[in-house]
Short mmCIF file of N, CA and C in Angstrom, two decimals:
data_model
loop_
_atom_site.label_atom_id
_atom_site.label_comp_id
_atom_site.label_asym_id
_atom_site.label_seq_id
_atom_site.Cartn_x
_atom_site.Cartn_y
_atom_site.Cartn_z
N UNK A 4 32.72 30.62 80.65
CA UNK A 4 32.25 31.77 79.91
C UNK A 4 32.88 33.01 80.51
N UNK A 5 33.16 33.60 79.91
CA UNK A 5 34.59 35.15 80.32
C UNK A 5 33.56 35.89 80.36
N UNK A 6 33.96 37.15 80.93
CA UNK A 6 33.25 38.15 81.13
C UNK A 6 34.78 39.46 80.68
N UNK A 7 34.40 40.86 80.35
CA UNK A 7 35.66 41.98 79.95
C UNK A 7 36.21 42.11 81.29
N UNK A 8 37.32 41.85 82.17
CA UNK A 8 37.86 42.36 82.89
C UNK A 8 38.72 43.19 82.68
N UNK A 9 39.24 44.51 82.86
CA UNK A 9 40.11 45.41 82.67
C UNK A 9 40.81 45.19 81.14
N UNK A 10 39.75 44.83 80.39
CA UNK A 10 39.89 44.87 78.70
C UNK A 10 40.09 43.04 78.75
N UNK A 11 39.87 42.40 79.12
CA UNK A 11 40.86 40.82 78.70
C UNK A 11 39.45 40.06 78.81
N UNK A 12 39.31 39.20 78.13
CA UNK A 12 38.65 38.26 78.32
C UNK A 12 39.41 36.84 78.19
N UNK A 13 38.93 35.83 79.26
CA UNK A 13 39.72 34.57 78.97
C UNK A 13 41.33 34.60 78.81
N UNK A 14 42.26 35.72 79.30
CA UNK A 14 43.40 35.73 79.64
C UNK A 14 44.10 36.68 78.66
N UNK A 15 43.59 37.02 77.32
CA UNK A 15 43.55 38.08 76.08
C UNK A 15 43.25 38.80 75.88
N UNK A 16 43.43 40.43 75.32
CA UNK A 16 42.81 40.97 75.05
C UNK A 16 41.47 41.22 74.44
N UNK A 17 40.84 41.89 74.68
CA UNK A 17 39.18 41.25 74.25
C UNK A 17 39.15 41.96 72.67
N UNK A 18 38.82 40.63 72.48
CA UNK A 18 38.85 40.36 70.89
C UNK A 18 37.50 40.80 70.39
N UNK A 19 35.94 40.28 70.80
CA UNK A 19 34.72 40.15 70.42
C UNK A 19 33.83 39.52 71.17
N UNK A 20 32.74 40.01 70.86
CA UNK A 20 31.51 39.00 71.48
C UNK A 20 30.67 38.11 70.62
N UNK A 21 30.54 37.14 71.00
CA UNK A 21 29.27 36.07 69.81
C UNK A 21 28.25 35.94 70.33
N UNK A 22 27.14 36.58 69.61
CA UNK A 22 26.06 36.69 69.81
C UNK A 22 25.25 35.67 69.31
N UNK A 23 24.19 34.45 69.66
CA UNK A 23 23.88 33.72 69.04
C UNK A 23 22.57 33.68 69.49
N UNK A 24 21.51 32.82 68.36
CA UNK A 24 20.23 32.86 68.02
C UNK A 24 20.03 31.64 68.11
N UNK A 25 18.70 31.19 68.27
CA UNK A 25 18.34 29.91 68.09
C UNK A 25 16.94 28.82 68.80
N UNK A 26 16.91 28.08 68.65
CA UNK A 26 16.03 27.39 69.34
C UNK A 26 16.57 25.91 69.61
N UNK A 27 17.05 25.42 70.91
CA UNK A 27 17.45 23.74 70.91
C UNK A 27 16.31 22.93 71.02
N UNK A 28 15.63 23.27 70.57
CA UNK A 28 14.25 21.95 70.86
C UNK A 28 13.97 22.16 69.36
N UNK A 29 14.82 22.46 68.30
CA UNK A 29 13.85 22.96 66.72
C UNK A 29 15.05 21.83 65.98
N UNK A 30 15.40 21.24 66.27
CA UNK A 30 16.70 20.50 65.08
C UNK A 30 17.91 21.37 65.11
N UNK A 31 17.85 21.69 63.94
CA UNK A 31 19.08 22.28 63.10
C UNK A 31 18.99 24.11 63.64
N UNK A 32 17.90 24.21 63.95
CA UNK A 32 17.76 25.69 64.55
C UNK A 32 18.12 26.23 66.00
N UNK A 33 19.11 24.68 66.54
CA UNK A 33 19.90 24.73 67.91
C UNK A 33 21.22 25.23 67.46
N UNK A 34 22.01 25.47 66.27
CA UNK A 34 22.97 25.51 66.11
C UNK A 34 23.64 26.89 66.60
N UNK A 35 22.95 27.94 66.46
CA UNK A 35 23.55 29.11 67.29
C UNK A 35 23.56 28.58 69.38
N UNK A 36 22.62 28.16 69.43
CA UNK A 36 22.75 27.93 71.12
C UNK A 36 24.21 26.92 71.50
N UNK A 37 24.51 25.87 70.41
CA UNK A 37 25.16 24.91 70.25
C UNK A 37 26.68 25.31 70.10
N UNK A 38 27.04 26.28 69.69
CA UNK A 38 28.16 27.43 69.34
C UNK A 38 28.33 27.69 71.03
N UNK A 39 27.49 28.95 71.10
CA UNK A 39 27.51 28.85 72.19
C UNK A 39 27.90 28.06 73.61
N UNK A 40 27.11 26.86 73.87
CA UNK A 40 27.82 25.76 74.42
C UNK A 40 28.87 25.38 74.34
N UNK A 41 29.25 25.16 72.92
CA UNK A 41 31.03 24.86 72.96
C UNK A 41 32.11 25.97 73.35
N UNK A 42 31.32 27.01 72.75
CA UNK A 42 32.33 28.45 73.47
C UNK A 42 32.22 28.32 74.97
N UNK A 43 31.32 28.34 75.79
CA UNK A 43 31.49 27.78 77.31
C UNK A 43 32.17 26.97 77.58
N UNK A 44 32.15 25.73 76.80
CA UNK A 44 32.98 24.26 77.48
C UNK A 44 34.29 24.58 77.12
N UNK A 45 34.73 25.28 75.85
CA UNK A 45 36.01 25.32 75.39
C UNK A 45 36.17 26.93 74.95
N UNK A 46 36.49 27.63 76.08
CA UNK A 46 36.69 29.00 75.93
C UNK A 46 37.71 29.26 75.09
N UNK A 47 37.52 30.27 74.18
CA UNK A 47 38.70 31.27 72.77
C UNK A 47 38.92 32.77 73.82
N UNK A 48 40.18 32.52 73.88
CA UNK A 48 41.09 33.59 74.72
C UNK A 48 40.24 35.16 73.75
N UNK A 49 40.34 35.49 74.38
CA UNK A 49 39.40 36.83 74.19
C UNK A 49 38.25 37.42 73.51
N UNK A 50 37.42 36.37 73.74
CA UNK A 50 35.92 36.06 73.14
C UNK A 50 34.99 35.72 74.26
N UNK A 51 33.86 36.33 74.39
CA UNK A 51 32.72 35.09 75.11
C UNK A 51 31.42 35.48 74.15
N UNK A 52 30.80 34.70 74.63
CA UNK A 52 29.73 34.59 73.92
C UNK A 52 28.17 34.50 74.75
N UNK A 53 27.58 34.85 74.37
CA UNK A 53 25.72 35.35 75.04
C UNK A 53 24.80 34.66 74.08
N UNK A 54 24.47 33.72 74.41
CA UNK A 54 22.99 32.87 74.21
C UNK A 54 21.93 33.23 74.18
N UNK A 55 21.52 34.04 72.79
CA UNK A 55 20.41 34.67 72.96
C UNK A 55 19.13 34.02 72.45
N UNK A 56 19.15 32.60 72.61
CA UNK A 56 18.05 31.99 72.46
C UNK A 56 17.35 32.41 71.44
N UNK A 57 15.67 32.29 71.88
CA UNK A 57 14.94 32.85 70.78
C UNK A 57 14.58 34.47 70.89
N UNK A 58 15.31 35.36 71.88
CA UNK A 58 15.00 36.58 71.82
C UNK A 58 15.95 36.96 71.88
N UNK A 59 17.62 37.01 70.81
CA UNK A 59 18.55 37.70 71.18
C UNK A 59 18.62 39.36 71.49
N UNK A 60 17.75 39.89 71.25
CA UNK A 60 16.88 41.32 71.55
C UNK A 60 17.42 41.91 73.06
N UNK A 61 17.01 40.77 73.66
CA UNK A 61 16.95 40.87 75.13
C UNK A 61 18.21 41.09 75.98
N UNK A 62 19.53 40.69 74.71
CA UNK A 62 20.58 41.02 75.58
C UNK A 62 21.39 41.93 74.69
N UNK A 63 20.71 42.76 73.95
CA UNK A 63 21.37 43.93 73.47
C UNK A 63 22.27 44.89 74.44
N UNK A 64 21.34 45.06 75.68
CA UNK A 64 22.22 46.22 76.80
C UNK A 64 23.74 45.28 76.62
N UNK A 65 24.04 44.33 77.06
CA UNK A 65 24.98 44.20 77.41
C UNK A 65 26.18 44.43 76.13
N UNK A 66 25.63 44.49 75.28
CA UNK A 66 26.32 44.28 73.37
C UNK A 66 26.95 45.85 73.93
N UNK A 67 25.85 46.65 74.06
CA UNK A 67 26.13 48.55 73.95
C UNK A 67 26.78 48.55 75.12
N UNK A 68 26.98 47.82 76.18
CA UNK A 68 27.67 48.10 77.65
C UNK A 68 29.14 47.68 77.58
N UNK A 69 29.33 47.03 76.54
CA UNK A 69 30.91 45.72 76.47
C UNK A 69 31.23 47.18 75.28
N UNK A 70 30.75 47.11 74.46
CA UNK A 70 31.50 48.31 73.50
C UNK A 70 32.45 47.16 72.53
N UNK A 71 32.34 45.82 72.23
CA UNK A 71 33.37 45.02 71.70
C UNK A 71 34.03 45.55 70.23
N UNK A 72 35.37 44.76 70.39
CA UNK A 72 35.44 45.34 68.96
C UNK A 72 35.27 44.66 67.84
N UNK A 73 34.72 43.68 67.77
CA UNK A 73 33.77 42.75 67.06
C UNK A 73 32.60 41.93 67.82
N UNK A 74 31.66 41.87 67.00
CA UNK A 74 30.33 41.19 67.15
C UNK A 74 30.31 40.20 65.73
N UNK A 75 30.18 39.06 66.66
CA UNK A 75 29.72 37.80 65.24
C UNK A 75 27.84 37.27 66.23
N UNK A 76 27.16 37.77 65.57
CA UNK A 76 25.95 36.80 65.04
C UNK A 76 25.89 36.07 63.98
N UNK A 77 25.75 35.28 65.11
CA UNK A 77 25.16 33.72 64.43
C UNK A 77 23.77 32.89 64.65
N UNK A 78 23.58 32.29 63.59
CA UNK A 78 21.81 31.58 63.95
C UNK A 78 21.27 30.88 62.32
N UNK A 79 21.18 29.96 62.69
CA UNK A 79 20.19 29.41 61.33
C UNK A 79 19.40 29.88 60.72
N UNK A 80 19.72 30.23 59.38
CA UNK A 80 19.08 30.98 58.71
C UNK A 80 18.59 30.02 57.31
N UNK A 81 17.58 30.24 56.80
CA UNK A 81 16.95 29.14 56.02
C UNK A 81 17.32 29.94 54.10
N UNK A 82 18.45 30.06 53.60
CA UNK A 82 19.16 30.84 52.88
C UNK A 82 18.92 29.74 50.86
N UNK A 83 17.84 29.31 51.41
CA UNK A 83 17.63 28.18 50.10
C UNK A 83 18.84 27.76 49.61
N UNK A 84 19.99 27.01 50.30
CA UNK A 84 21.34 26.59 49.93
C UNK A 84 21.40 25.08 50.27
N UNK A 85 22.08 24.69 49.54
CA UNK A 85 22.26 22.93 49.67
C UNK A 85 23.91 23.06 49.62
N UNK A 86 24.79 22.46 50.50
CA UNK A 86 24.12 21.33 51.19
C UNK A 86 23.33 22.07 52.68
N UNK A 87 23.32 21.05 53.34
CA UNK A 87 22.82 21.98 54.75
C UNK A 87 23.71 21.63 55.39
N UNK A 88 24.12 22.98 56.15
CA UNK A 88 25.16 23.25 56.86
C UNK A 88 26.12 24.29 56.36
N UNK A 89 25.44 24.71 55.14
CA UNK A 89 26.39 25.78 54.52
C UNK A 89 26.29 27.25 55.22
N UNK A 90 27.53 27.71 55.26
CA UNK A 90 27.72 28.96 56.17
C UNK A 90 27.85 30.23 55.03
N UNK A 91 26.98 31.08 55.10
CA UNK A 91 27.43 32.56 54.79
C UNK A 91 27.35 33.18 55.84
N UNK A 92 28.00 34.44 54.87
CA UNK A 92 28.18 35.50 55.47
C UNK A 92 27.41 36.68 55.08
N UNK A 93 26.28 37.41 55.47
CA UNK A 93 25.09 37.65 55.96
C UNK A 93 25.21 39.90 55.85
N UNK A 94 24.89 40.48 54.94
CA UNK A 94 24.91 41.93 55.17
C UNK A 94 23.42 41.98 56.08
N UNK A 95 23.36 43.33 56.86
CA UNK A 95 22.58 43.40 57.12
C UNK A 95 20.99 43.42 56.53
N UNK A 96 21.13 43.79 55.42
CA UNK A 96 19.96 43.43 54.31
C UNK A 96 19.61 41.59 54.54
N UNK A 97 20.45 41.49 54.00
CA UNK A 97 20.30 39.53 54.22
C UNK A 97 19.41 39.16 55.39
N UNK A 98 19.91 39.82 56.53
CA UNK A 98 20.01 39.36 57.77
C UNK A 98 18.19 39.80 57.77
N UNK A 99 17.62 41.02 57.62
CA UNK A 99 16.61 41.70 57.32
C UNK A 99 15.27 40.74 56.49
N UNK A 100 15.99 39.90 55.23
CA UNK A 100 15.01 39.38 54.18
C UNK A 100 14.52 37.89 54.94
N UNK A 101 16.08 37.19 55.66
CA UNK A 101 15.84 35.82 55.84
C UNK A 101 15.34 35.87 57.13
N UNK A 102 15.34 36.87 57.59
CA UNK A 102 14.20 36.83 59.06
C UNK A 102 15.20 36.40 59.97
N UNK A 103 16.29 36.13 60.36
CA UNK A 103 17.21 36.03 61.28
C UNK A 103 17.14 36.74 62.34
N UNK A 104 17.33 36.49 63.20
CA UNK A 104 17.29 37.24 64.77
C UNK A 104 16.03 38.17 65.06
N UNK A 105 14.93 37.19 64.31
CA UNK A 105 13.87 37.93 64.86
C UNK A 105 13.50 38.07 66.14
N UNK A 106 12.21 39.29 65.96
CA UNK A 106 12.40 39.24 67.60
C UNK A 106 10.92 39.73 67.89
N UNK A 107 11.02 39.62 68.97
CA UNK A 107 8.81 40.12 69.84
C UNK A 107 8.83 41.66 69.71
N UNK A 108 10.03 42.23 70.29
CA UNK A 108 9.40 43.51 70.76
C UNK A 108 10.04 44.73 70.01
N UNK A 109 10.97 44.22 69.12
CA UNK A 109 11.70 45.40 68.42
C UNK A 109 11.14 45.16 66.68
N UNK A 110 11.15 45.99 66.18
CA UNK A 110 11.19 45.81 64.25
C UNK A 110 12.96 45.25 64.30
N UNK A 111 13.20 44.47 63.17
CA UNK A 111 14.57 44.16 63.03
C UNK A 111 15.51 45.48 63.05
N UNK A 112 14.98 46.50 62.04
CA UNK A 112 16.04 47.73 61.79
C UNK A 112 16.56 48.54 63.27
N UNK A 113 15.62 48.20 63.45
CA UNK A 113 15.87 49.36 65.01
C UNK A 113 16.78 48.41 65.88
N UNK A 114 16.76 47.02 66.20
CA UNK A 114 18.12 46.35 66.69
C UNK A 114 19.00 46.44 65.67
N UNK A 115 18.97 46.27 64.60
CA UNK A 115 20.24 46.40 63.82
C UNK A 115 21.13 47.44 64.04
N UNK A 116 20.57 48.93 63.65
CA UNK A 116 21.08 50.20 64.53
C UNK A 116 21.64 50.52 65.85
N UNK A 117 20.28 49.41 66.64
CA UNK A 117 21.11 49.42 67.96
C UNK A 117 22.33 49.14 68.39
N UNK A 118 22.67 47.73 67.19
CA UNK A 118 24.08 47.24 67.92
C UNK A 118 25.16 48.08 67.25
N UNK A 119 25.01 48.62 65.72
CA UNK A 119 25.55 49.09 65.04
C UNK A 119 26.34 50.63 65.81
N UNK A 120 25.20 51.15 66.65
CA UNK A 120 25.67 52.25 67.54
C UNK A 120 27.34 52.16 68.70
N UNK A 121 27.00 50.49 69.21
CA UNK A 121 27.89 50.20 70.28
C UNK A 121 29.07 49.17 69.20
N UNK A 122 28.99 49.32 68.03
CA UNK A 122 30.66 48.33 67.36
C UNK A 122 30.09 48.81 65.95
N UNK A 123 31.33 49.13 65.53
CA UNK A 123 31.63 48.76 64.05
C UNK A 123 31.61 47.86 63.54
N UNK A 124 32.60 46.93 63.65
CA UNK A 124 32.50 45.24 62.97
C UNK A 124 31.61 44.54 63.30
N UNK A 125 31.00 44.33 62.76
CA UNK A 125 29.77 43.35 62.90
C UNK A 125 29.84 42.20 61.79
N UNK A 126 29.86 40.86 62.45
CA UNK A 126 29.63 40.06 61.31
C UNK A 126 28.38 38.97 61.73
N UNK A 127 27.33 39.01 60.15
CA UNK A 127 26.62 37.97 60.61
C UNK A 127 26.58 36.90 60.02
N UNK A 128 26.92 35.83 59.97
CA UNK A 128 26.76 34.76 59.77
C UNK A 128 24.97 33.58 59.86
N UNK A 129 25.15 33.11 58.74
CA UNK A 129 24.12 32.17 58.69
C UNK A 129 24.48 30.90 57.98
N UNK A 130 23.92 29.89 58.97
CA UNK A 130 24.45 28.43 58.67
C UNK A 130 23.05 27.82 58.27
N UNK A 131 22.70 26.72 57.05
CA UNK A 131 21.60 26.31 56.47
C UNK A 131 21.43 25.10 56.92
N UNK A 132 20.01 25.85 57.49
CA UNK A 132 19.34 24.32 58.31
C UNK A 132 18.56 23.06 57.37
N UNK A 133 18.52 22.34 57.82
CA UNK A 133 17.82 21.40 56.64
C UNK A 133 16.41 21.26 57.53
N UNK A 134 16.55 20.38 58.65
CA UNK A 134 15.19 20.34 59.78
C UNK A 134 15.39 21.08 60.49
N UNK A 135 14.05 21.79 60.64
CA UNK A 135 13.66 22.91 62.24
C UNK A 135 12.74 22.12 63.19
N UNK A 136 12.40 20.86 62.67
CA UNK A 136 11.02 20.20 63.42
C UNK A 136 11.70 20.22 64.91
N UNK A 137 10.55 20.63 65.83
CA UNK A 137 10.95 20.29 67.24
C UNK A 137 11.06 19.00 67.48
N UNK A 138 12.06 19.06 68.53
CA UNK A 138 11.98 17.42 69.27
C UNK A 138 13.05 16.92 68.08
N UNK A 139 13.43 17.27 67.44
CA UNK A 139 14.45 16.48 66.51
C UNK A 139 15.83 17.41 66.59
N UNK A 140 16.59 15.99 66.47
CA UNK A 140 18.12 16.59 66.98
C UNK A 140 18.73 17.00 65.72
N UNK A 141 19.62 17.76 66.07
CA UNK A 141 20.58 18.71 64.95
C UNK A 141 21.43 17.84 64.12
N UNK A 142 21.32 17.79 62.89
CA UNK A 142 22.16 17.09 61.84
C UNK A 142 23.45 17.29 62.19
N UNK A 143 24.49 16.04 61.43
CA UNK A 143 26.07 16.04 61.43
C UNK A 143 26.29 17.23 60.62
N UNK A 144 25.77 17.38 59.46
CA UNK A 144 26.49 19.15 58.68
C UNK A 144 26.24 20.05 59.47
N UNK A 145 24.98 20.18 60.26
CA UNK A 145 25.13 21.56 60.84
C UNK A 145 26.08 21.29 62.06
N UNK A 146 26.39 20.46 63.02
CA UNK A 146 27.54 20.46 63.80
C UNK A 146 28.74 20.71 63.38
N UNK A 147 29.01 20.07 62.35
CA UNK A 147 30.09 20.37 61.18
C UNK A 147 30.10 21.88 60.90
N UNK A 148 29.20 22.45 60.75
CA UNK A 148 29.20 24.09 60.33
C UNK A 148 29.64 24.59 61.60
N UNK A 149 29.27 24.17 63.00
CA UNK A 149 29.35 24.89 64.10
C UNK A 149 30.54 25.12 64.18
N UNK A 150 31.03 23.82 63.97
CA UNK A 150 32.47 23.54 64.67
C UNK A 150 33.13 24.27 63.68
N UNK A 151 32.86 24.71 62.16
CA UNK A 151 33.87 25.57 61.07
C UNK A 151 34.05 27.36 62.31
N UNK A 152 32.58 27.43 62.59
CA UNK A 152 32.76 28.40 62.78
C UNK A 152 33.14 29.35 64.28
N UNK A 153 33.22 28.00 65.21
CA UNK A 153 33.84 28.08 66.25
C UNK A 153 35.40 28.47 65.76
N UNK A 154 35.72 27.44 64.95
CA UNK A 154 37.52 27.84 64.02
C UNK A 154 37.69 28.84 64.48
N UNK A 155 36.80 29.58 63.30
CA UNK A 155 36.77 30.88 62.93
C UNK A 155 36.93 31.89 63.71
N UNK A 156 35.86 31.82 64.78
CA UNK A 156 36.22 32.66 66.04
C UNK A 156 37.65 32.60 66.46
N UNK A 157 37.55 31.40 66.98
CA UNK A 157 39.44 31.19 67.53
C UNK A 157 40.19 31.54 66.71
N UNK A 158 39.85 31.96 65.33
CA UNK A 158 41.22 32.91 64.68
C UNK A 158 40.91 34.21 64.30
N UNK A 159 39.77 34.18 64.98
CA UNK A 159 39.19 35.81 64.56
C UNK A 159 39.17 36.20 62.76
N UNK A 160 39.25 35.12 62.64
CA UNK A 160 39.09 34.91 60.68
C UNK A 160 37.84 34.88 59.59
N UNK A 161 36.95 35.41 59.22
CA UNK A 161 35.99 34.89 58.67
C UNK A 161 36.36 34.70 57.24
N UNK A 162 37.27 35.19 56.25
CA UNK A 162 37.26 35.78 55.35
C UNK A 162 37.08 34.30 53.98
N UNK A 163 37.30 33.17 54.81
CA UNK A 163 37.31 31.90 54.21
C UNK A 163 35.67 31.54 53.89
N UNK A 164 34.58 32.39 54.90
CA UNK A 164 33.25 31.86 54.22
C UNK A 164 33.33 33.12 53.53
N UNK A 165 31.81 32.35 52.24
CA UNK A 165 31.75 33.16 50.96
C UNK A 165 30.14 33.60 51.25
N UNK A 166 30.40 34.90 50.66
CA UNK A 166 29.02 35.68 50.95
C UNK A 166 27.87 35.34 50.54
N UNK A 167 26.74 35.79 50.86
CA UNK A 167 25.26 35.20 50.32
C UNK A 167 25.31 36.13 48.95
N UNK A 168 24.99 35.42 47.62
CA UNK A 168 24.77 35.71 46.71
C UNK A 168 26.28 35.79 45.58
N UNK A 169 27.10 34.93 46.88
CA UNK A 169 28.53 35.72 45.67
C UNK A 169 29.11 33.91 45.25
N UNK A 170 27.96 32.81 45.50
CA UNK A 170 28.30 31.56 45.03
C UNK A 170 28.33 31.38 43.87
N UNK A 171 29.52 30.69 43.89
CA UNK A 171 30.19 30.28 42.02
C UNK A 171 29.47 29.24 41.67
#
């Protein structure tokens, strides 16, 4: 896991940070922590990424301290889409309705602003869970989604997922 040294992360210029949501004891609602993990085991040259569990809230300072020039949140979001494992791409409204990156101690708007203060690009992403039951392990589509969107990172590309509400 990289940290910004004199602008570089992982040997590159620092590209972004991935911010991820989630719960690994919920099924399919491990898939942001699970991102995560693979970004640790298999670092993307000028990316790291922060595991923000079930209170990504909590590591906002560091979002406003890095100054990145992209932010991708990510986290299972329950987006009434079939199949499961389907990935959009998430405005902050979205992000607002489907309850994504909720949190204990903030209203959503006021983190939204927050990060919005420390980056411009912001992208959020939401991948469709099928099971959240605890104690049950994460489906092959949503690993399948992870791994699309790990890609993605490593090309700093999103433009291939299609937005919430703009399905043909």
């Amino acid at each position: 896991m990289g940290r910004v040294v004199d602008g570089r992360v992982n040997g590159a210029p620092f590209a972004g940070i991935v911010l991820t949501a989630g719960s690994v004891l919920r099924a399919d609602d491990a898939a942001g922590p699970v991102l995560s993990k693979k970004m640790e085991d298999a670092p993307i040259a000028g990316w790291y990424t922060i595991d923000g569990g079930q209170t990504p809230e909590d590591d906002i300072i560091e979002v406003k301290r890095e100054r990145p020039p992209r932010l991708v949140l990510v986290d299972a979001a329950d987006m009434a889409l079939l199949p499961v494992g389907a990935i959009r791409l998430l405005d902050k409204r979205d992000v607002a309705r489907k309850s994504m990156f909720t949190t204990h101690s903030l209203p959503l708007s006021i983190l939204i602003e927050e990060i919005e203060q420390s980056c411009e690009d912001i992208v959020f992403i939401g991948i469709q869970p099928g099971d959240t039951e605890f104690y049950n392990p994460m489906s092959p589509e949503v690993f399948e989604a992870v791994d699309a969107v790990y890609d993605a990172v490593a090309a700093n590309d999103f433009s291939h997922f299609v937005r919430l509400g703009q399905e043909q």
